Structure formats: C-alpha cells, structure tokens
Amino acid sequence: MTRNLISIVDDDESIDRTTTRLIESFGFRAAAFESADAFLRSGQLHDTSCLIVDVRMPGMNGLQLQSQLAAEGCGIPIIFITAYDDKESRRRAIQAGAVAFLSKPFSDEQLLQTIRLALREEFTAARNPISIVDDDESIRRTTTRLIESFGFRAAAFESADAFLRSGQLHGTSCLVVDVQMPGIDGLQLQSQLAAAGCLIPIIFITAYDDKESRRRAMQAGAVAFLGKPFSDEQLLETIHSALRHEKRGTETT
C-alpha cells in the first residue's frame, strides 16, 4: 500500500493537515497542496494514484482542475470533498468521471472506502470494457458516450447474439443489457451466461419495468435493474457496484 501516493488539494490548511494524517494512518503516502496550481507545479502529478480535491478554492477550483487533467489525458481517479454540496457541482463532477463527491465532514471509514474504490478503478477503468447490449441504436450511442465520459472503455452490441459472437465475452468487466430485445432477450442472455459459468456482473436496463422480470433478474444475481430513463449518477454508482462485485468474484475463484 505504501507505494500509492494520495495527493490532497485544499486551500484550508487544517483540512490538508488532518486529511494527510488520516490517509497516512491508513498506510498510504500522502502529499498536500494549498492550490491546484501548486499541485500542477509540484512534479507529483505522475506519481499520484488518487487525487482528493476541494470543489471551491481560490484560483483554479476543483472542477476546473478535473477538466484540465481530462484535457491532458490524465486519468487520475478524483475524489471531491466539499462543505458546499450543491447538486449542479455534484452532477458535473460525477458526469466527468469523479469516483465520489464527499461532503465535509466525512467519516474516516467513508474516506478509506472511497480511496480503495478509487485505487481499484485506476486499473479497472483502463483494463476491460463495459459492454452494452441494446437493440435501440440511440440508447447504445448515448450510453456508450456516458460510460466513456466516466473514464471507462465501452463496447456496444445491437443484440445478445452479436455480443456472444464478438469475442468480448471474457474481456468484459460489466454487462449493461436491455431486458426486451428481439431474439435472445436480456433474461435469456443472463441464463445462458450463468449456464456457461460466466460470472460477468449484469446491470439490466428497461423501459418496461415489470415486477416479474425484476424478480427473475435479481434472483439470478443481477447487480441492478434500472428503469429508463436513468440518471448519469445512477448509472455510475451502479457500475461502481458491479465492478466491486466482479472483484469479489475474482477473489473467490
């Protein structure tokens, strides 16, 4: 754990000090900066495994720092912390790929769990794609763009059969699948994968949220069953849950 550097960017010196001590008590290395500009000038950018950044700061604020890093192709996982948790800032941060948006004061355990999630996603996001299976071309296109905006790779398929033939089966970290489709529907695809011993975490999406389909999907191990339209934040949180599910499954096999 000591090889991971967690960088904290906050203009409040007391927050820098207490958060640094807390992170070091978890067994990580920590470095604190009083501004986004100080962080960018520090030379620590490429050594940072996770960035904890305040939303509101003089000069370049947290959201502007996130945008600048993204424009430079820097995929450091970002955890936002703020004393002013407004919905628009949260929406912008999460939509742009933030791992979490924590309100001050946060608990020690809350921060530790979020850092662990961020460090897992540093590798997961660049590793295997999230596959989308939906016969609606507009849903495939918008969901692909949304998932890529979170920092993940995405691959889209117009049918379950196309997905099964694609060669992506064993390289998929998470499957986002429509319930009602021509040919093999979502529930049938779930059953077929289970029968083949394939434990890809599945998120169902549907415009027809009937109780029986939901019951069957969840009973068979689906991570979630989302009604269309779903929010950006809802999908991101569900993908996080699915990837945690995948990691647990990998560790037990």
mmCIF file of C-alpha atoms in Angstrom, residues 53-177:
data_model
loop_
_atom_site.group_PDB
_atom_site.id
_atom_site.type_symbol
_atom_site.label_atom_id
_atom_site.label_comp_id
_atom_site.label_asym_id
_atom_site.label_seq_id
_atom_site.Cartn_x
_atom_site.Cartn_y
_atom_site.Cartn_z
ATOM 1 C CA VAL A 53 -9.608 17.829 -4.144
ATOM 2 C CA ASP A 54 -11.804 20.562 -2.705
ATOM 3 C CA VAL A 55 -14.512 21.894 -5.011
ATOM 4 C CA ARG A 56 -14.289 25.572 -4.049
ATOM 5 C CA MET A 57 -10.812 27.124 -3.964
ATOM 6 C CA PRO A 58 -9.273 30.476 -4.942
ATOM 7 C CA GLY A 59 -7.803 30.496 -8.427
ATOM 8 C CA MET A 60 -8.401 27.212 -10.220
ATOM 9 C CA ASN A 61 -11.216 25.364 -8.460
ATOM 10 C CA GLY A 62 -11.657 21.595 -8.202
ATOM 11 C CA LEU A 63 -13.939 21.213 -11.218
ATOM 12 C CA GLN A 64 -11.562 23.285 -13.355
ATOM 13 C CA LEU A 65 -8.644 21.113 -12.232
ATOM 14 C CA GLN A 66 -10.640 18.000 -13.171
ATOM 15 C CA SER A 67 -11.327 19.478 -16.634
ATOM 16 C CA GLN A 68 -7.676 20.403 -17.176
ATOM 17 C CA LEU A 69 -6.438 16.942 -16.201
ATOM 18 C CA ALA A 70 -9.005 15.314 -18.503
ATOM 19 C CA ALA A 71 -7.983 17.575 -21.405
ATOM 20 C CA GLU A 72 -4.376 16.450 -20.895
ATOM 21 C CA GLY A 73 -5.406 12.786 -20.908
ATOM 22 C CA CYS A 74 -4.522 12.331 -17.238
ATOM 23 C CA GLY A 75 -6.749 9.621 -15.775
ATOM 24 C CA ILE A 76 -6.021 10.048 -12.055
ATOM 25 C CA PRO A 77 -9.090 8.956 -10.051
ATOM 26 C CA ILE A 78 -10.570 12.017 -8.328
ATOM 27 C CA ILE A 79 -12.467 12.226 -5.029
ATOM 28 C CA PHE A 80 -14.135 15.596 -4.455
ATOM 29 C CA ILE A 81 -14.619 16.967 -0.949
ATOM 30 C CA THR A 82 -16.734 19.995 -0.178
ATOM 31 C CA ALA A 83 -18.515 21.923 2.527
ATOM 32 C CA TYR A 84 -20.977 23.181 -0.121
ATOM 33 C CA ASP A 85 -22.677 20.137 -1.644
ATOM 34 C CA ASP A 86 -24.788 21.689 -4.402
ATOM 35 C CA LYS A 87 -26.464 19.413 -6.946
ATOM 36 C CA GLU A 88 -25.011 21.077 -10.034
ATOM 37 C CA SER A 89 -21.397 20.734 -8.873
ATOM 38 C CA ARG A 90 -22.033 17.121 -7.892
ATOM 39 C CA ARG A 91 -23.638 16.390 -11.280
ATOM 40 C CA ARG A 92 -20.755 17.964 -13.205
ATOM 41 C CA ALA A 93 -18.101 16.166 -11.145
ATOM 42 C CA ILE A 94 -19.695 12.727 -11.399
ATOM 43 C CA GLN A 95 -20.569 13.118 -15.076
ATOM 44 C CA ALA A 96 -16.928 13.977 -15.784
ATOM 45 C CA GLY A 97 -15.816 10.756 -14.081
ATOM 46 C CA ALA A 98 -15.227 11.545 -10.403
ATOM 47 C CA VAL A 99 -15.117 8.486 -8.161
ATOM 48 C CA ALA A 100 -17.024 10.212 -5.351
ATOM 49 C CA PHE A 101 -18.294 13.544 -4.067
ATOM 50 C CA LEU A 102 -17.980 13.671 -0.265
ATOM 51 C CA SER A 103 -19.489 16.313 1.981
ATOM 52 C CA LYS A 104 -17.377 17.663 4.836
ATOM 53 C CA PRO A 105 -17.187 16.400 7.497
ATOM 54 C CA PHE A 106 -16.822 12.799 6.278
ATOM 55 C CA SER A 107 -16.035 9.780 8.424
ATOM 56 C CA ASP A 108 -12.659 8.022 8.465
ATOM 57 C CA GLU A 109 -14.283 4.837 7.148
ATOM 58 C CA GLN A 110 -16.086 6.706 4.374
ATOM 59 C CA LEU A 111 -12.819 8.188 3.133
ATOM 60 C CA LEU A 112 -10.948 4.878 3.345
ATOM 61 C CA GLN A 113 -13.607 3.000 1.382
ATOM 62 C CA THR A 114 -13.653 5.710 -1.266
ATOM 63 C CA ILE A 115 -9.855 5.663 -1.637
ATOM 64 C CA ARG A 116 -9.902 1.885 -2.004
ATOM 65 C CA LEU A 117 -12.555 2.212 -4.703
ATOM 66 C CA ALA A 118 -10.524 4.895 -6.489
ATOM 67 C CA LEU A 119 -7.368 2.768 -6.491
ATOM 68 C CA ARG A 120 -9.228 -0.242 -7.880
ATOM 69 C CA GLU A 121 -10.756 1.900 -10.636
ATOM 70 C CA GLU A 122 -7.372 3.334 -11.607
ATOM 71 C CA PHE A 123 -6.639 -0.091 -13.075
ATOM 72 C CA THR A 124 -10.149 -1.284 -13.906
ATOM 73 C CA ALA A 125 -11.035 1.773 -15.990
ATOM 74 C CA ALA A 126 -8.100 1.176 -18.328
ATOM 75 C CA ARG A 127 -8.475 -2.588 -18.400
ATOM 76 C CA ASN A 128 -11.621 -4.315 -19.629
ATOM 77 C CA PRO A 129 -14.547 -2.654 -21.393
ATOM 78 C CA ILE A 130 -18.099 -2.346 -20.201
ATOM 79 C CA SER A 131 -20.312 -3.971 -22.832
ATOM 80 C CA ILE A 132 -23.744 -2.566 -23.701
ATOM 81 C CA VAL A 133 -26.339 -4.792 -25.371
ATOM 82 C CA ASP A 134 -29.445 -2.981 -26.595
ATOM 83 C CA ASP A 135 -31.388 -3.134 -29.878
ATOM 84 C CA ASP A 136 -32.071 0.636 -29.709
ATOM 85 C CA GLU A 137 -29.241 2.371 -31.573
ATOM 86 C CA SER A 138 -29.824 5.709 -29.818
ATOM 87 C CA ILE A 139 -29.577 4.037 -26.384
ATOM 88 C CA ARG A 140 -26.364 2.287 -27.410
ATOM 89 C CA ARG A 141 -24.852 5.541 -28.626
ATOM 90 C CA THR A 142 -25.797 7.697 -25.629
ATOM 91 C CA THR A 143 -24.933 5.003 -23.059
ATOM 92 C CA THR A 144 -21.558 4.395 -24.702
ATOM 93 C CA ARG A 145 -20.733 8.109 -24.584
ATOM 94 C CA LEU A 146 -21.872 8.351 -20.985
ATOM 95 C CA ILE A 147 -19.773 5.378 -19.860
ATOM 96 C CA GLU A 148 -16.721 6.723 -21.697
ATOM 97 C CA SER A 149 -17.245 10.108 -20.018
ATOM 98 C CA PHE A 150 -16.837 8.275 -16.686
ATOM 99 C CA GLY A 151 -13.356 7.148 -17.804
ATOM 100 C CA PHE A 152 -14.201 3.554 -18.766
ATOM 101 C CA ARG A 153 -13.869 1.787 -22.097
ATOM 102 C CA ALA A 154 -17.156 0.753 -23.693
ATOM 103 C CA ALA A 155 -18.280 -1.625 -26.440
ATOM 104 C CA ALA A 156 -21.845 -1.692 -27.814
ATOM 105 C CA PHE A 157 -23.809 -4.505 -29.483
ATOM 106 C CA GLU A 158 -27.228 -4.484 -31.138
ATOM 107 C CA SER A 159 -28.175 -7.970 -29.940
ATOM 108 C CA ALA A 160 -27.250 -10.687 -27.464
ATOM 109 C CA ASP A 161 -26.150 -12.871 -30.365
ATOM 110 C CA ALA A 162 -23.816 -10.149 -31.651
ATOM 111 C CA PHE A 163 -22.271 -9.851 -28.187
ATOM 112 C CA LEU A 164 -21.799 -13.629 -27.863
ATOM 113 C CA ARG A 165 -20.141 -13.795 -31.301
ATOM 114 C CA SER A 166 -17.918 -10.758 -30.706
ATOM 115 C CA GLY A 167 -15.110 -12.369 -28.740
ATOM 116 C CA GLN A 168 -15.623 -9.786 -25.972
ATOM 117 C CA LEU A 169 -17.276 -12.210 -23.567
ATOM 118 C CA HIS A 170 -14.230 -12.992 -21.444
ATOM 119 C CA GLY A 171 -12.876 -9.440 -21.685
ATOM 120 C CA THR A 172 -15.964 -7.694 -20.332
ATOM 121 C CA SER A 173 -15.856 -6.217 -16.820
ATOM 122 C CA CYS A 174 -19.561 -5.442 -16.635
ATOM 123 C CA LEU A 175 -22.580 -6.002 -18.907
ATOM 124 C CA VAL A 176 -25.322 -3.390 -19.351
ATOM 125 C CA VAL A 177 -28.193 -5.174 -21.097
#
